Amino acid sequence: MRKNIVAGNWKMNKTLQEGLELAKGLDAALKGKSLNCDVIIGTPFIHLASVAAAIDTKVIAVAAENCADKESGAYTGEVSAAMVKSTGAEYVILGHSERRSYYGETYEILKEKVQLALANNLKPIFCIGEVKEEREANKQNEVVKAQLEGSVFNLSAEDFSKLVIAYEPVWAIGTGLTATPEQAQEIHAFIRSLIADKYGKEVADNTTILYGGSCNAKNAKGLFSNPDIDGGLIGGASLKVDDFCAIIDAF
Ligand code: PGA
């Protein structure tokens, strides 16, 4: 059966020292607790190795927030999937709407990144979701379908099974607007049906689909109690130990 996951996405926040303090605080808070979900923290590249060394990665797995779409070589400033893997990270967040919109990441670029991540034994947390205008035009289903078809439905069933999908309506990210549990459940069920059509029911049933977008301690329980919502990808509320732990406690 699929895993429940609460994953943090620090985005471009925290110096190395602040990040280490946050990671260690979380590690201490979760030590010895019996958890009903897996916990992941997504950090900037510069934190990965130090964070992975400072915490128990069997309790808290580490994710990068991006990786390069090229294997290695003359790409100044880029960080490859192999480099990410070598830090001790287990996951990589790919296709976040901020990467798509501010850094021009196309379906094709993301397809390359997903393949390189998998080739380097990193598990992609692949983000999809519509913008406000698309939701208003009731086009959210078309949008997530195109995003899956454009970047991950080329994978074999075996490779697709290594992915975590994160549905993040762009209008809910960092805005304080959250999709209602009904809206989220409806599209999560749709996403699972697309996976079932492509890979069969077993793969679909085993795929973890996270919700992201202003998820916090107050609304987490209402969201996570739906059958097709298997946890959350948490931005703002992952930056403080207590806020993040309260979301983990929702399971
Ligand atoms: P938020 O971000 O929780 O701050 O809305 C979620 C995300 O972008 O992953």
Short mmCIF file of C-alpha atoms and ligand atoms in Angstrom, two decimals:
data_model
loop_
_atom_site.label_atom_id
_atom_site.label_comp_id
_atom_site.label_asym_id
_atom_site.label_seq_id
_atom_site.Cartn_x
_atom_site.Cartn_y
_atom_site.Cartn_z
CA MET A 1 0.00 0.00 0.00
CA ARG A 2 1.11 3.57 -0.63
CA LYS A 3 2.98 5.65 1.91
CA ASN A 4 1.71 8.74 3.66
CA ILE A 5 4.31 11.49 3.47
CA VAL A 6 4.75 14.95 4.93
CA ALA A 7 7.47 16.74 2.96
CA GLY A 8 8.91 20.19 3.61
CA ASN A 9 10.07 22.55 0.89
CA TRP A 10 12.26 25.25 2.39
CA LYS A 11 12.56 27.05 -0.98
CA MET A 12 15.24 29.82 -0.86
CA ASN A 13 15.18 30.26 2.90
CA LYS A 14 17.70 29.70 5.72
CA THR A 15 21.44 30.19 5.83
CA LEU A 16 23.48 27.04 6.34
CA GLN A 17 23.58 27.61 10.10
CA GLU A 18 19.85 28.34 10.33
CA GLY A 19 19.02 25.33 8.21
CA LEU A 20 21.15 23.03 10.33
CA GLU A 21 19.45 24.34 13.45
CA LEU A 22 16.01 23.69 11.94
CA ALA A 23 16.95 20.18 10.77
CA LYS A 24 18.47 19.26 14.12
CA GLY A 25 15.44 20.66 15.96
CA LEU A 26 13.14 18.55 13.86
CA ASP A 27 15.32 15.48 14.33
CA ALA A 28 15.19 15.95 18.12
CA ALA A 29 11.43 16.53 18.07
CA LEU A 30 10.76 13.33 16.12
CA LYS A 31 13.27 11.10 17.89
CA GLY A 32 11.60 8.08 19.45
CA LYS A 33 8.14 9.10 18.28
CA SER A 34 6.04 6.58 16.42
CA LEU A 35 5.02 8.28 13.19
CA ASN A 36 2.13 7.45 10.89
CA CYS A 37 3.85 9.00 7.89
CA ASP A 38 7.27 9.34 6.28
CA VAL A 39 8.93 12.70 6.76
CA ILE A 40 11.08 14.45 4.16
CA ILE A 41 12.75 17.85 4.21
CA GLY A 42 13.55 19.60 0.93
CA THR A 43 16.46 21.99 1.33
CA PRO A 44 18.61 24.21 -0.86
CA PHE A 45 21.63 22.44 -2.37
CA ILE A 46 24.09 24.02 0.04
CA HIS A 47 22.40 22.41 3.06
CA LEU A 48 22.03 18.88 1.75
CA ALA A 49 25.28 17.22 2.85
CA SER A 50 25.43 18.88 6.26
CA VAL A 51 21.78 18.23 7.00
CA ALA A 52 22.01 14.60 5.89
CA ALA A 53 25.03 14.13 8.17
CA ALA A 54 23.40 15.85 11.15
CA ILE A 55 20.08 13.97 11.29
CA ASP A 56 18.85 10.39 11.28
CA THR A 57 17.96 10.02 7.61
CA LYS A 58 16.05 6.85 8.40
CA VAL A 59 13.56 9.08 10.24
CA ILE A 60 13.79 12.22 8.11
CA ALA A 61 14.77 11.77 4.49
CA VAL A 62 16.40 14.63 2.63
CA ALA A 63 15.33 16.06 -0.73
CA ALA A 64 16.91 18.57 -3.09
CA GLU A 65 14.59 21.20 -4.57
CA ASN A 66 15.93 20.83 -8.09
CA CYS A 67 18.65 19.19 -10.17
CA ALA A 68 20.21 19.85 -13.56
CA ASP A 69 18.81 18.58 -16.84
CA LYS A 70 22.32 17.58 -17.93
CA GLU A 71 24.49 14.76 -16.67
CA SER A 72 27.77 16.61 -16.05
CA GLY A 73 30.23 19.00 -17.64
CA ALA A 74 30.45 22.66 -18.57
CA TYR A 75 27.21 23.97 -17.03
CA THR A 76 28.43 26.63 -14.63
CA GLY A 77 26.33 26.93 -11.53
CA GLU A 78 24.29 23.77 -12.08
CA VAL A 79 24.07 20.78 -9.73
CA SER A 80 23.64 17.31 -11.20
CA ALA A 81 21.46 14.48 -9.97
CA ALA A 82 24.63 12.45 -9.22
CA MET A 83 25.94 15.29 -7.05
CA VAL A 84 22.64 15.50 -5.19
CA LYS A 85 22.68 11.76 -4.60
CA SER A 86 26.26 11.92 -3.29
CA THR A 87 25.15 14.22 -0.42
CA GLY A 88 22.92 11.55 1.10
CA ALA A 89 19.69 12.96 -0.34
CA GLU A 90 17.07 10.39 -1.31
CA TYR A 91 14.54 12.59 -3.11
CA VAL A 92 14.44 15.55 -5.48
CA ILE A 93 11.53 17.94 -5.94
CA LEU A 94 11.01 18.51 -9.68
CA GLY A 95 8.53 20.58 -11.65
CA HIS A 96 7.62 22.97 -8.85
CA SER A 97 5.50 25.78 -10.28
CA GLU A 98 8.13 28.33 -9.23
CA ARG A 99 10.70 26.49 -11.36
CA ARG A 100 8.26 26.21 -14.25
CA SER A 101 7.24 29.87 -14.21
CA TYR A 102 10.36 31.77 -13.05
CA TYR A 103 13.03 29.55 -14.63
CA GLY A 104 11.26 28.47 -17.79
CA GLU A 105 11.23 24.73 -17.06
CA THR A 106 9.32 23.12 -19.90
CA TYR A 107 7.80 19.65 -20.11
CA GLU A 108 10.89 18.56 -22.09
CA ILE A 109 13.40 19.91 -19.57
CA LEU A 110 11.48 18.25 -16.75
CA LYS A 111 11.40 14.97 -18.65
CA GLU A 112 15.23 15.06 -18.78
CA LYS A 113 15.48 15.95 -15.09
CA VAL A 114 13.17 13.13 -14.04
CA GLN A 115 15.14 10.62 -16.10
CA LEU A 116 18.48 11.78 -14.71
CA ALA A 117 17.12 11.70 -11.16
CA LEU A 118 15.91 8.12 -11.62
CA ALA A 119 19.17 7.07 -13.30
CA ASN A 120 20.95 8.29 -10.16
CA ASN A 121 18.61 6.52 -7.75
CA LEU A 122 16.88 9.69 -6.58
CA LYS A 123 13.12 9.57 -6.15
CA PRO A 124 11.42 12.52 -7.83
CA ILE A 125 8.63 14.40 -6.06
CA PHE A 126 7.00 15.59 -9.24
CA CYS A 127 4.80 18.69 -8.89
CA ILE A 128 1.81 19.51 -11.04
CA GLY A 129 -1.05 21.99 -10.74
CA GLU A 130 -3.01 24.71 -12.46
CA VAL A 131 -2.86 28.50 -12.20
CA LYS A 132 -5.82 30.60 -11.05
CA GLU A 133 -7.10 31.43 -14.55
CA GLU A 134 -7.09 27.73 -15.47
CA ARG A 135 -9.06 26.85 -12.32
CA GLU A 136 -11.53 29.66 -13.07
CA ALA A 137 -11.99 28.27 -16.59
CA ASN A 138 -12.45 24.79 -15.07
CA LYS A 139 -9.37 23.55 -16.97
CA GLN A 140 -7.51 22.03 -14.00
CA ASN A 141 -7.99 18.44 -15.17
CA GLU A 142 -6.65 19.17 -18.66
CA VAL A 143 -3.67 20.98 -17.18
CA VAL A 144 -2.55 18.21 -14.81
CA LYS A 145 -3.08 15.61 -17.54
CA ALA A 146 -0.85 17.54 -19.95
CA GLN A 147 1.81 17.98 -17.27
CA LEU A 148 1.89 14.24 -16.55
CA GLU A 149 1.83 13.31 -20.23
CA GLY A 150 4.49 15.89 -21.03
CA SER A 151 7.11 14.81 -18.52
CA VAL A 152 6.48 11.47 -16.77
CA PHE A 153 4.03 9.26 -18.67
CA ASN A 154 6.91 8.26 -20.95
CA LEU A 155 8.39 6.27 -18.03
CA SER A 156 8.10 2.52 -17.63
CA ALA A 157 5.69 1.36 -14.92
CA GLU A 158 8.70 0.31 -12.84
CA ASP A 159 10.24 3.79 -13.01
CA PHE A 160 6.93 5.59 -12.56
CA SER A 161 6.43 3.63 -9.34
CA LYS A 162 9.45 5.42 -7.84
CA LEU A 163 7.74 8.82 -8.15
CA VAL A 164 5.78 10.78 -5.61
CA ILE A 165 3.26 13.13 -7.21
CA ALA A 166 2.48 16.49 -5.60
CA TYR A 167 -0.67 18.31 -6.69
CA GLU A 168 -0.14 21.99 -5.96
CA PRO A 169 -2.69 24.47 -7.27
CA VAL A 170 -0.53 27.50 -8.06
CA TRP A 171 -3.20 29.86 -6.73
CA ALA A 172 -2.85 28.26 -3.30
CA ILE A 173 0.94 28.38 -3.00
CA GLY A 174 2.09 30.89 -0.42
CA THR A 175 -1.20 32.78 -0.72
CA GLY A 176 -3.05 31.54 2.34
CA LEU A 177 -5.77 30.25 -0.02
CA THR A 178 -6.07 26.50 0.28
CA ALA A 179 -8.01 24.20 -1.98
CA THR A 180 -10.98 22.88 -0.02
CA PRO A 181 -10.66 19.22 0.99
CA GLU A 182 -13.43 18.49 -1.58
CA GLN A 183 -11.61 20.31 -4.40
CA ALA A 184 -8.34 18.59 -3.52
CA GLN A 185 -9.90 15.13 -3.16
CA GLU A 186 -11.68 15.50 -6.50
CA ILE A 187 -8.55 16.29 -8.48
CA HIS A 188 -6.40 13.78 -6.56
CA ALA A 189 -8.90 11.07 -7.50
CA PHE A 190 -8.74 12.29 -11.10
CA ILE A 191 -4.92 12.17 -11.08
CA ARG A 192 -5.05 8.63 -9.68
CA SER A 193 -7.49 7.64 -12.43
CA LEU A 194 -5.06 8.98 -15.06
CA ILE A 195 -2.29 6.87 -13.53
CA ALA A 196 -4.60 3.85 -13.51
CA ASP A 197 -5.46 4.38 -17.19
CA LYS A 198 -1.78 4.57 -18.07
CA TYR A 199 -0.17 2.03 -15.71
CA GLY A 200 -3.01 0.01 -14.23
CA LYS A 201 -4.81 0.01 -10.89
CA GLU A 202 -2.00 -1.50 -8.83
CA VAL A 203 0.52 1.21 -9.76
CA ALA A 204 -2.16 3.89 -9.23
CA ASP A 205 -3.10 2.52 -5.81
CA ASN A 206 0.55 2.47 -4.78
CA THR A 207 1.32 6.05 -5.89
CA THR A 208 1.56 8.64 -3.12
CA ILE A 209 -0.17 11.87 -4.15
CA LEU A 210 0.59 14.87 -1.93
CA TYR A 211 -1.34 18.10 -1.67
CA GLY A 212 0.57 21.40 -1.54
CA GLY A 213 -0.48 25.02 -1.24
CA SER A 214 -0.89 26.82 2.09
CA CYS A 215 -1.21 23.54 3.94
CA ASN A 216 -0.82 24.15 7.67
CA ALA A 217 -1.55 22.68 11.10
CA LYS A 218 -5.15 23.89 10.93
CA ASN A 219 -6.19 22.49 7.57
CA ALA A 220 -3.90 19.42 7.32
CA LYS A 221 -6.24 17.00 9.05
CA GLY A 222 -9.21 17.92 6.86
CA LEU A 223 -7.11 17.44 3.74
CA PHE A 224 -5.27 14.25 4.80
CA SER A 225 -8.45 12.48 5.88
CA ASN A 226 -9.52 12.13 2.23
CA PRO A 227 -8.90 8.77 0.58
CA ASP A 228 -6.75 10.09 -2.30
CA ILE A 229 -4.73 12.67 -0.36
CA ASP A 230 -1.66 10.92 0.98
CA GLY A 231 0.04 13.83 2.71
CA GLY A 232 1.42 17.26 1.96
CA LEU A 233 4.23 19.25 0.39
CA ILE A 234 4.68 22.09 2.82
CA GLY A 235 6.37 25.42 2.10
CA GLY A 236 5.95 28.19 4.67
CA ALA A 237 4.86 25.91 7.49
CA SER A 238 7.99 23.74 7.11
CA LEU A 239 10.26 26.55 8.30
CA LYS A 240 9.46 26.16 11.99
CA VAL A 241 9.81 22.92 13.96
CA ASP A 242 6.49 23.30 15.81
CA ASP A 243 4.45 24.18 12.71
CA PHE A 244 5.90 21.29 10.73
CA CYS A 245 5.49 18.80 13.59
CA ALA A 246 1.85 19.81 14.00
CA ILE A 247 1.27 18.84 10.34
CA ILE A 248 3.05 15.51 10.85
CA ASP A 249 0.81 14.97 13.89
CA ALA A 250 -2.25 15.36 11.64
CA PHE A 251 -1.63 11.72 10.62
P1 PGA B 1 3.23 26.89 0.77
O1 PGA B 1 4.15 26.28 -0.40
O2 PGA B 1 2.96 25.79 1.73
O3 PGA B 1 4.07 28.00 1.36
O4 PGA B 1 1.98 27.40 0.11
C1 PGA B 1 3.93 24.97 -0.86
C2 PGA B 1 4.90 24.68 -1.98
O5 PGA B 1 5.16 25.54 -2.80
O6 PGA B 1 5.43 23.55 -2.06
#
